[in-house]
Amino acid sequence: MQRVELYGGAMETQMPSSFLDASTFREVPDHQEVWISSECAASVIVEILEHEGAVSDEAAPEHFFMDYADSKEDAEVLSSVCVPPTDLPNLDPSIVRSVVSLRARQKTTKFRGAPQGAPEGGSAVSADRQPHEVNVYMSIVRMPGKNSDILIILNNPKPPPGVTGEAAEGTQGVDDTRAEEWASA
């Protein structure tokens, strides 16, 4: 595991050591941080969005995932849970109203190998155009007082036979994210 800074140090988290900062080899929007595994097609995206006050915490999993998914027909939320911020020691409950997490699945063709410009050996996923099943784990940190919703997304495509390593081990590090400097602004 490696400790990484996000948004110029305003946030920090831990990532598997096999994950690379995508901004070093492709353009990433300012409101996103994208980390891509060098071992397989797994990725972590942290995205700061304007708070959607019209969306309740109960409706947030379906709303944000369906907005994110490539195809509404090939995507489904499998489970979701709302976690009170008091249960997460790195979050200030006076700023964070709730954290909603979900587990979902989608079929997509966008996980087709290493991104252009990625270091050698950037992905073990085949270059075919067949849809791949992707497990998606998303946490939505709801911060209405800061007019923000923060999405933390792990895309974990079902790996082809023989792919191993930290990238296939799930959401390690996602629950260790700190946003102290950014949240106090």
PDB file of N, CA, C and O in Angstrom, residues 1 13-16 18-20 33-38 40-47 64-65 68-69 76 78 100-106 108 110-111 133-140 150-159 165-175 177:
ATOM      1  N   MET A   1       0.851  -1.190   0.000  1.00  0.00           N
ATOM      2  CA  MET A   1       0.000   0.000   0.000  1.00  0.00           C
ATOM      3  C   MET A   1       0.890   1.243   0.000  1.00  0.00           C
ATOM      4  O   MET A   1       1.980   1.240   0.556  1.00  0.00           O
ATOM      5  N   THR A  13      -5.234   9.426   0.883  1.00  0.00           N
ATOM      6  CA  THR A  13      -5.779   8.090   1.057  1.00  0.00           C
ATOM      7  C   THR A  13      -4.663   7.081   0.843  1.00  0.00           C
ATOM      8  O   THR A  13      -3.522   7.446   0.559  1.00  0.00           O
ATOM      9  N   GLN A  14      -4.986   5.814   0.974  1.00  0.00           N
ATOM     10  CA  GLN A  14      -4.047   4.749   0.652  1.00  0.00           C
ATOM     11  C   GLN A  14      -4.523   4.043  -0.597  1.00  0.00           C
ATOM     12  O   GLN A  14      -5.728   3.841  -0.782  1.00  0.00           O
ATOM     13  N   MET A  15      -3.592   3.674  -1.455  1.00  0.00           N
ATOM     14  CA  MET A  15      -3.864   2.925  -2.680  1.00  0.00           C
ATOM     15  C   MET A  15      -2.925   1.736  -2.719  1.00  0.00           C
ATOM     16  O   MET A  15      -1.798   1.806  -2.213  1.00  0.00           O
ATOM     17  N   PRO A  16      -3.349   0.652  -3.352  1.00  0.00           N
ATOM     18  CA  PRO A  16      -2.410  -0.440  -3.582  1.00  0.00           C
ATOM     19  C   PRO A  16      -1.202   0.081  -4.359  1.00  0.00           C
ATOM     20  O   PRO A  16      -1.333   0.984  -5.202  1.00  0.00           O
ATOM     21  N   SER A  18       0.315  -1.024  -6.755  1.00  0.00           N
ATOM     22  CA  SER A  18       0.236  -1.253  -8.196  1.00  0.00           C
ATOM     23  C   SER A  18      -0.597  -0.200  -8.923  1.00  0.00           C
ATOM     24  O   SER A  18      -0.683  -0.220 -10.149  1.00  0.00           O
ATOM     25  N   PHE A  19      -1.202   0.746  -8.188  1.00  0.00           N
ATOM     26  CA  PHE A  19      -2.040   1.769  -8.813  1.00  0.00           C
ATOM     27  C   PHE A  19      -1.199   2.989  -9.182  1.00  0.00           C
ATOM     28  O   PHE A  19      -0.381   3.454  -8.397  1.00  0.00           O
ATOM     29  N   LEU A  20      -1.449   3.510 -10.395  1.00  0.00           N
ATOM     30  CA  LEU A  20      -0.715   4.649 -10.929  1.00  0.00           C
ATOM     31  C   LEU A  20      -1.654   5.844 -11.085  1.00  0.00           C
ATOM     32  O   LEU A  20      -2.821   5.676 -11.444  1.00  0.00           O
ATOM     33  N   GLU A  33      -9.868  12.630  -9.474  1.00  0.00           N
ATOM     34  CA  GLU A  33      -8.576  11.973  -9.310  1.00  0.00           C
ATOM     35  C   GLU A  33      -8.804  10.556  -9.802  1.00  0.00           C
ATOM     36  O   GLU A  33      -9.791   9.909  -9.411  1.00  0.00           O
ATOM     37  N   VAL A  34      -7.939  10.058 -10.671  1.00  0.00           N
ATOM     38  CA  VAL A  34      -8.103   8.730 -11.243  1.00  0.00           C
ATOM     39  C   VAL A  34      -6.807   7.953 -11.050  1.00  0.00           C
ATOM     40  O   VAL A  34      -5.728   8.430 -11.411  1.00  0.00           O
ATOM     41  N   TRP A  35      -6.927   6.766 -10.498  1.00  0.00           N
ATOM     42  CA  TRP A  35      -5.792   5.874 -10.283  1.00  0.00           C
ATOM     43  C   TRP A  35      -6.112   4.554 -10.971  1.00  0.00           C
ATOM     44  O   TRP A  35      -7.208   4.016 -10.812  1.00  0.00           O
ATOM     45  N   ILE A  36      -5.155   4.036 -11.727  1.00  0.00           N
ATOM     46  CA  ILE A  36      -5.366   2.839 -12.536  1.00  0.00           C
ATOM     47  C   ILE A  36      -4.324   1.793 -12.162  1.00  0.00           C
ATOM     48  O   ILE A  36      -3.134   2.101 -12.039  1.00  0.00           O
ATOM     49  N   SER A  37      -4.772   0.554 -12.032  1.00  0.00           N
ATOM     50  CA  SER A  37      -3.864  -0.531 -11.702  1.00  0.00           C
ATOM     51  C   SER A  37      -2.930  -0.819 -12.873  1.00  0.00           C
ATOM     52  O   SER A  37      -3.346  -0.817 -14.024  1.00  0.00           O
ATOM     53  N   SER A  38      -1.680  -1.100 -12.552  1.00  0.00           N
ATOM     54  CA  SER A  38      -0.725  -1.513 -13.583  1.00  0.00           C
ATOM     55  C   SER A  38      -0.788  -3.014 -13.811  1.00  0.00           C
ATOM     56  O   SER A  38      -0.153  -3.529 -14.715  1.00  0.00           O
ATOM     57  N   CYS A  40      -3.996  -4.915 -13.763  1.00  0.00           N
ATOM     58  CA  CYS A  40      -5.246  -5.302 -14.412  1.00  0.00           C
ATOM     59  C   CYS A  40      -6.038  -4.028 -14.691  1.00  0.00           C
ATOM     60  O   CYS A  40      -5.510  -2.941 -14.539  1.00  0.00           O
ATOM     61  N   ALA A  41      -7.273  -4.125 -15.075  1.00  0.00           N
ATOM     62  CA  ALA A  41      -8.054  -2.951 -15.474  1.00  0.00           C
ATOM     63  C   ALA A  41      -8.806  -2.290 -14.325  1.00  0.00           C
ATOM     64  O   ALA A  41      -9.696  -1.485 -14.563  1.00  0.00           O
ATOM     65  N   ALA A  42      -8.474  -2.585 -13.085  1.00  0.00           N
ATOM     66  CA  ALA A  42      -9.137  -1.947 -11.947  1.00  0.00           C
ATOM     67  C   ALA A  42      -8.754  -0.473 -11.880  1.00  0.00           C
ATOM     68  O   ALA A  42      -7.646  -0.087 -12.265  1.00  0.00           O
ATOM     69  N   SER A  43      -9.682   0.341 -11.395  1.00  0.00           N
ATOM     70  CA  SER A  43      -9.399   1.769 -11.241  1.00  0.00           C
ATOM     71  C   SER A  43     -10.150   2.320 -10.041  1.00  0.00           C
ATOM     72  O   SER A  43     -11.168   1.772  -9.621  1.00  0.00           O
ATOM     73  N   VAL A  44      -9.622   3.407  -9.511  1.00  0.00           N
ATOM     74  CA  VAL A  44     -10.271   4.147  -8.438  1.00  0.00           C
ATOM     75  C   VAL A  44     -10.447   5.572  -8.930  1.00  0.00           C
ATOM     76  O   VAL A  44      -9.506   6.184  -9.447  1.00  0.00           O
ATOM     77  N   ILE A  45     -11.664   6.093  -8.783  1.00  0.00           N
ATOM     78  CA  ILE A  45     -11.973   7.467  -9.174  1.00  0.00           C
ATOM     79  C   ILE A  45     -12.514   8.181  -7.944  1.00  0.00           C
ATOM     80  O   ILE A  45     -13.410   7.665  -7.271  1.00  0.00           O
ATOM     81  N   VAL A  46     -11.972   9.347  -7.652  1.00  0.00           N
ATOM     82  CA  VAL A  46     -12.515  10.214  -6.614  1.00  0.00           C
ATOM     83  C   VAL A  46     -13.009  11.448  -7.354  1.00  0.00           C
ATOM     84  O   VAL A  46     -12.272  12.050  -8.136  1.00  0.00           O
ATOM     85  N   GLU A  47     -14.270  11.796  -7.136  1.00  0.00           N
ATOM     86  CA  GLU A  47     -14.881  12.876  -7.896  1.00  0.00           C
ATOM     87  C   GLU A  47     -15.644  13.796  -6.947  1.00  0.00           C
ATOM     88  O   GLU A  47     -16.449  13.335  -6.148  1.00  0.00           O
ATOM     89  N   PHE A  64     -26.797   8.182  -8.297  1.00  0.00           N
ATOM     90  CA  PHE A  64     -25.408   8.406  -8.686  1.00  0.00           C
ATOM     91  C   PHE A  64     -24.855   7.258  -9.531  1.00  0.00           C
ATOM     92  O   PHE A  64     -24.109   7.493 -10.480  1.00  0.00           O
ATOM     93  N   PHE A  65     -25.222   6.024  -9.204  1.00  0.00           N
ATOM     94  CA  PHE A  65     -24.709   4.909 -10.001  1.00  0.00           C
ATOM     95  C   PHE A  65     -25.273   4.931 -11.413  1.00  0.00           C
ATOM     96  O   PHE A  65     -24.548   4.742 -12.386  1.00  0.00           O
ATOM     97  N   TYR A  68     -23.574   7.370 -13.457  1.00  0.00           N
ATOM     98  CA  TYR A  68     -22.205   6.951 -13.753  1.00  0.00           C
ATOM     99  C   TYR A  68     -22.140   5.812 -14.781  1.00  0.00           C
ATOM    100  O   TYR A  68     -21.247   5.770 -15.614  1.00  0.00           O
ATOM    101  N   ALA A  69     -23.088   4.897 -14.733  1.00  0.00           N
ATOM    102  CA  ALA A  69     -23.044   3.678 -15.554  1.00  0.00           C
ATOM    103  C   ALA A  69     -23.071   3.994 -17.050  1.00  0.00           C
ATOM    104  O   ALA A  69     -23.717   4.934 -17.489  1.00  0.00           O
ATOM    105  N   GLU A  76     -26.875  -2.586 -12.620  1.00  0.00           N
ATOM    106  CA  GLU A  76     -27.814  -2.746 -11.511  1.00  0.00           C
ATOM    107  C   GLU A  76     -27.110  -2.561 -10.175  1.00  0.00           C
ATOM    108  O   GLU A  76     -25.960  -2.959 -10.002  1.00  0.00           O
ATOM    109  N   LEU A  78     -26.714  -3.747  -6.589  1.00  0.00           N
ATOM    110  CA  LEU A  78     -26.949  -5.021  -5.910  1.00  0.00           C
ATOM    111  C   LEU A  78     -27.281  -4.834  -4.441  1.00  0.00           C
ATOM    112  O   LEU A  78     -28.091  -5.570  -3.884  1.00  0.00           O
ATOM    113  N   VAL A 100     -23.145   7.076   1.913  1.00  0.00           N
ATOM    114  CA  VAL A 100     -23.951   6.014   1.330  1.00  0.00           C
ATOM    115  C   VAL A 100     -23.026   5.176   0.467  1.00  0.00           C
ATOM    116  O   VAL A 100     -22.317   5.717  -0.387  1.00  0.00           O
ATOM    117  N   SER A 101     -23.005   3.878   0.698  1.00  0.00           N
ATOM    118  CA  SER A 101     -22.144   2.996  -0.089  1.00  0.00           C
ATOM    119  C   SER A 101     -22.990   1.977  -0.820  1.00  0.00           C
ATOM    120  O   SER A 101     -24.051   1.562  -0.341  1.00  0.00           O
ATOM    121  N   LEU A 102     -22.499   1.589  -1.993  1.00  0.00           N
ATOM    122  CA  LEU A 102     -23.237   0.600  -2.770  1.00  0.00           C
ATOM    123  C   LEU A 102     -22.291  -0.369  -3.436  1.00  0.00           C
ATOM    124  O   LEU A 102     -21.092  -0.107  -3.593  1.00  0.00           O
ATOM    125  N   ARG A 103     -22.854  -1.487  -3.780  1.00  0.00           N
ATOM    126  CA  ARG A 103     -22.175  -2.502  -4.596  1.00  0.00           C
ATOM    127  C   ARG A 103     -23.067  -2.693  -5.807  1.00  0.00           C
ATOM    128  O   ARG A 103     -24.282  -2.863  -5.686  1.00  0.00           O
ATOM    129  N   ALA A 104     -22.463  -2.606  -6.995  1.00  0.00           N
ATOM    130  CA  ALA A 104     -23.239  -2.688  -8.227  1.00  0.00           C
ATOM    131  C   ALA A 104     -22.458  -3.502  -9.258  1.00  0.00           C
ATOM    132  O   ALA A 104     -21.301  -3.855  -9.044  1.00  0.00           O
ATOM    133  N   ARG A 105     -23.133  -3.727 -10.369  1.00  0.00           N
ATOM    134  CA  ARG A 105     -22.508  -4.472 -11.465  1.00  0.00           C
ATOM    135  C   ARG A 105     -22.960  -3.829 -12.762  1.00  0.00           C
ATOM    136  O   ARG A 105     -24.102  -3.388 -12.896  1.00  0.00           O
ATOM    137  N   GLN A 106     -22.032  -3.769 -13.720  1.00  0.00           N
ATOM    138  CA  GLN A 106     -22.392  -3.304 -15.051  1.00  0.00           C
ATOM    139  C   GLN A 106     -21.578  -4.073 -16.083  1.00  0.00           C
ATOM    140  O   GLN A 106     -20.542  -4.646 -15.761  1.00  0.00           O
ATOM    141  N   THR A 108     -19.622  -3.474 -19.632  1.00  0.00           N
ATOM    142  CA  THR A 108     -19.077  -2.380 -20.412  1.00  0.00           C
ATOM    143  C   THR A 108     -17.935  -2.872 -21.285  1.00  0.00           C
ATOM    144  O   THR A 108     -17.313  -3.885 -20.974  1.00  0.00           O
ATOM    145  N   LYS A 110     -15.519  -0.595 -22.018  1.00  0.00           N
ATOM    146  CA  LYS A 110     -14.456   0.397 -21.867  1.00  0.00           C
ATOM    147  C   LYS A 110     -13.212  -0.144 -21.183  1.00  0.00           C
ATOM    148  O   LYS A 110     -12.186   0.492 -21.212  1.00  0.00           O
ATOM    149  N   PHE A 111     -13.280  -1.298 -20.541  1.00  0.00           N
ATOM    150  CA  PHE A 111     -12.100  -1.895 -19.925  1.00  0.00           C
ATOM    151  C   PHE A 111     -11.495  -2.864 -20.927  1.00  0.00           C
ATOM    152  O   PHE A 111     -11.695  -4.053 -20.866  1.00  0.00           O
ATOM    153  N   GLU A 133     -17.868  -7.840 -17.498  1.00  0.00           N
ATOM    154  CA  GLU A 133     -18.622  -7.543 -16.285  1.00  0.00           C
ATOM    155  C   GLU A 133     -17.703  -6.830 -15.308  1.00  0.00           C
ATOM    156  O   GLU A 133     -16.571  -7.247 -15.076  1.00  0.00           O
ATOM    157  N   VAL A 134     -18.188  -5.717 -14.782  1.00  0.00           N
ATOM    158  CA  VAL A 134     -17.406  -4.893 -13.872  1.00  0.00           C
ATOM    159  C   VAL A 134     -18.161  -4.775 -12.553  1.00  0.00           C
ATOM    160  O   VAL A 134     -19.333  -4.400 -12.533  1.00  0.00           O
ATOM    161  N   ASN A 135     -17.493  -5.117 -11.473  1.00  0.00           N
ATOM    162  CA  ASN A 135     -18.040  -4.873 -10.144  1.00  0.00           C
ATOM    163  C   ASN A 135     -17.689  -3.441  -9.780  1.00  0.00           C
ATOM    164  O   ASN A 135     -16.539  -3.018  -9.925  1.00  0.00           O
ATOM    165  N   VAL A 136     -18.681  -2.685  -9.324  1.00  0.00           N
ATOM    166  CA  VAL A 136     -18.486  -1.287  -8.969  1.00  0.00           C
ATOM    167  C   VAL A 136     -18.822  -1.123  -7.490  1.00  0.00           C
ATOM    168  O   VAL A 136     -19.888  -1.550  -7.044  1.00  0.00           O
ATOM    169  N   TYR A 137     -17.902  -0.516  -6.765  1.00  0.00           N
ATOM    170  CA  TYR A 137     -18.110  -0.199  -5.359  1.00  0.00           C
ATOM    171  C   TYR A 137     -18.036   1.319  -5.261  1.00  0.00           C
ATOM    172  O   TYR A 137     -17.036   1.923  -5.654  1.00  0.00           O
ATOM    173  N   MET A 138     -19.098   1.938  -4.789  1.00  0.00           N
ATOM    174  CA  MET A 138     -19.163   3.401  -4.762  1.00  0.00           C
ATOM    175  C   MET A 138     -19.570   3.865  -3.368  1.00  0.00           C
ATOM    176  O   MET A 138     -20.508   3.323  -2.778  1.00  0.00           O
ATOM    177  N   SER A 139     -18.850   4.853  -2.861  1.00  0.00           N
ATOM    178  CA  SER A 139     -19.254   5.533  -1.636  1.00  0.00           C
ATOM    179  C   SER A 139     -19.530   6.981  -1.991  1.00  0.00           C
ATOM    180  O   SER A 139     -18.777   7.602  -2.746  1.00  0.00           O
ATOM    181  N   ILE A 140     -20.610   7.504  -1.450  1.00  0.00           N
ATOM    182  CA  ILE A 140     -21.034   8.875  -1.705  1.00  0.00           C
ATOM    183  C   ILE A 140     -20.991   9.605  -0.372  1.00  0.00           C
ATOM    184  O   ILE A 140     -21.760   9.288   0.539  1.00  0.00           O
ATOM    185  N   ILE A 150     -19.048  13.875  -2.601  1.00  0.00           N
ATOM    186  CA  ILE A 150     -17.799  13.267  -3.058  1.00  0.00           C
ATOM    187  C   ILE A 150     -18.081  11.806  -3.371  1.00  0.00           C
ATOM    188  O   ILE A 150     -18.594  11.076  -2.523  1.00  0.00           O
ATOM    189  N   LEU A 151     -17.751  11.401  -4.596  1.00  0.00           N
ATOM    190  CA  LEU A 151     -17.888  10.002  -4.999  1.00  0.00           C
ATOM    191  C   LEU A 151     -16.527   9.342  -4.933  1.00  0.00           C
ATOM    192  O   LEU A 151     -15.542   9.893  -5.435  1.00  0.00           O
ATOM    193  N   ILE A 152     -16.471   8.164  -4.333  1.00  0.00           N
ATOM    194  CA  ILE A 152     -15.266   7.334  -4.331  1.00  0.00           C
ATOM    195  C   ILE A 152     -15.683   6.030  -4.989  1.00  0.00           C
ATOM    196  O   ILE A 152     -16.548   5.317  -4.471  1.00  0.00           O
ATOM    197  N   ILE A 153     -15.107   5.755  -6.154  1.00  0.00           N
ATOM    198  CA  ILE A 153     -15.563   4.647  -6.990  1.00  0.00           C
ATOM    199  C   ILE A 153     -14.418   3.686  -7.255  1.00  0.00           C
ATOM    200  O   ILE A 153     -13.346   4.102  -7.705  1.00  0.00           O
ATOM    201  N   LEU A 154     -14.644   2.417  -6.978  1.00  0.00           N
ATOM    202  CA  LEU A 154     -13.701   1.363  -7.362  1.00  0.00           C
ATOM    203  C   LEU A 154     -14.353   0.559  -8.468  1.00  0.00           C
ATOM    204  O   LEU A 154     -15.441  -0.001  -8.276  1.00  0.00           O
ATOM    205  N   ASN A 155     -13.731   0.538  -9.630  1.00  0.00           N
ATOM    206  CA  ASN A 155     -14.161  -0.316 -10.743  1.00  0.00           C
ATOM    207  C   ASN A 155     -13.256  -1.534 -10.729  1.00  0.00           C
ATOM    208  O   ASN A 155     -12.031  -1.394 -10.829  1.00  0.00           O
ATOM    209  N   ASN A 156     -13.836  -2.698 -10.599  1.00  0.00           N
ATOM    210  CA  ASN A 156     -13.042  -3.913 -10.524  1.00  0.00           C
ATOM    211  C   ASN A 156     -13.593  -4.935 -11.520  1.00  0.00           C
ATOM    212  O   ASN A 156     -14.444  -5.751 -11.171  1.00  0.00           O
ATOM    213  N   PRO A 157     -13.131  -4.871 -12.790  1.00  0.00           N
ATOM    214  CA  PRO A 157     -13.599  -5.832 -13.786  1.00  0.00           C
ATOM    215  C   PRO A 157     -13.251  -7.250 -13.351  1.00  0.00           C
ATOM    216  O   PRO A 157     -12.210  -7.471 -12.736  1.00  0.00           O
ATOM    217  N   LYS A 158     -14.143  -8.166 -13.671  1.00  0.00           N
ATOM    218  CA  LYS A 158     -13.812  -9.556 -13.400  1.00  0.00           C
ATOM    219  C   LYS A 158     -12.571  -9.868 -14.225  1.00  0.00           C
ATOM    220  O   LYS A 158     -12.581  -9.726 -15.446  1.00  0.00           O
ATOM    221  N   PRO A 159     -11.483 -10.238 -13.570  1.00  0.00           N
ATOM    222  CA  PRO A 159     -10.238 -10.427 -14.312  1.00  0.00           C
ATOM    223  C   PRO A 159     -10.255 -11.689 -15.161  1.00  0.00           C
ATOM    224  O   PRO A 159     -10.927 -12.660 -14.823  1.00  0.00           O
ATOM    225  N   GLY A 165      -2.938 -10.220  -7.793  1.00  0.00           N
ATOM    226  CA  GLY A 165      -2.275  -9.034  -7.263  1.00  0.00           C
ATOM    227  C   GLY A 165      -3.190  -8.185  -6.418  1.00  0.00           C
ATOM    228  O   GLY A 165      -4.366  -8.483  -6.226  1.00  0.00           O
ATOM    229  N   GLU A 166      -2.625  -7.102  -5.896  1.00  0.00           N
ATOM    230  CA  GLU A 166      -3.366  -6.215  -5.002  1.00  0.00           C
ATOM    231  C   GLU A 166      -4.625  -5.650  -5.632  1.00  0.00           C
ATOM    232  O   GLU A 166      -5.616  -5.419  -4.967  1.00  0.00           O
ATOM    233  N   ALA A 167      -4.606  -5.413  -6.925  1.00  0.00           N
ATOM    234  CA  ALA A 167      -5.735  -4.770  -7.591  1.00  0.00           C
ATOM    235  C   ALA A 167      -7.011  -5.584  -7.496  1.00  0.00           C
ATOM    236  O   ALA A 167      -8.099  -5.040  -7.494  1.00  0.00           O
ATOM    237  N   ALA A 168      -6.889  -6.894  -7.435  1.00  0.00           N
ATOM    238  CA  ALA A 168      -8.064  -7.755  -7.387  1.00  0.00           C
ATOM    239  C   ALA A 168      -8.553  -7.990  -5.961  1.00  0.00           C
ATOM    240  O   ALA A 168      -9.495  -8.730  -5.757  1.00  0.00           O
ATOM    241  N   GLU A 169      -7.958  -7.332  -4.979  1.00  0.00           N
ATOM    242  CA  GLU A 169      -8.290  -7.617  -3.584  1.00  0.00           C
ATOM    243  C   GLU A 169      -9.392  -6.750  -3.019  1.00  0.00           C
ATOM    244  O   GLU A 169      -9.666  -6.788  -1.844  1.00  0.00           O
ATOM    245  N   GLY A 170     -10.031  -5.895  -3.817  1.00  0.00           N
ATOM    246  CA  GLY A 170     -11.184  -5.157  -3.319  1.00  0.00           C
ATOM    247  C   GLY A 170     -10.899  -3.719  -2.978  1.00  0.00           C
ATOM    248  O   GLY A 170     -10.096  -3.072  -3.629  1.00  0.00           O
ATOM    249  N   THR A 171     -11.522  -3.235  -1.909  1.00  0.00           N
ATOM    250  CA  THR A 171     -11.562  -1.801  -1.627  1.00  0.00           C
ATOM    251  C   THR A 171     -10.569  -1.351  -0.572  1.00  0.00           C
ATOM    252  O   THR A 171     -10.796  -0.353   0.102  1.00  0.00           O
ATOM    253  N   GLN A 172      -9.450  -2.049  -0.403  1.00  0.00           N
ATOM    254  CA  GLN A 172      -8.473  -1.621   0.587  1.00  0.00           C
ATOM    255  C   GLN A 172      -8.111  -0.169   0.366  1.00  0.00           C
ATOM    256  O   GLN A 172      -7.840   0.248  -0.736  1.00  0.00           O
ATOM    257  N   GLY A 173      -8.094   0.608   1.422  1.00  0.00           N
ATOM    258  CA  GLY A 173      -7.682   1.997   1.337  1.00  0.00           C
ATOM    259  C   GLY A 173      -8.825   2.971   1.147  1.00  0.00           C
ATOM    260  O   GLY A 173      -8.704   4.129   1.522  1.00  0.00           O
ATOM    261  N   VAL A 174      -9.940   2.541   0.568  1.00  0.00           N
ATOM    262  CA  VAL A 174     -11.048   3.466   0.329  1.00  0.00           C
ATOM    263  C   VAL A 174     -11.599   3.969   1.660  1.00  0.00           C
ATOM    264  O   VAL A 174     -11.971   5.126   1.788  1.00  0.00           O
ATOM    265  N   ASP A 175     -11.600   3.117   2.694  1.00  0.00           N
ATOM    266  CA  ASP A 175     -12.138   3.542   3.987  1.00  0.00           C
ATOM    267  C   ASP A 175     -11.120   4.317   4.815  1.00  0.00           C
ATOM    268  O   ASP A 175     -11.398   4.713   5.933  1.00  0.00           O
ATOM    269  N   THR A 177      -9.664   7.238   3.731  1.00  0.00           N
ATOM    270  CA  THR A 177      -9.520   8.529   3.063  1.00  0.00           C
ATOM    271  C   THR A 177      -9.759   9.657   4.053  1.00  0.00           C
ATOM    272  O   THR A 177     -10.675   9.606   4.857  1.00  0.00           O
TER     273      THR A 177
END
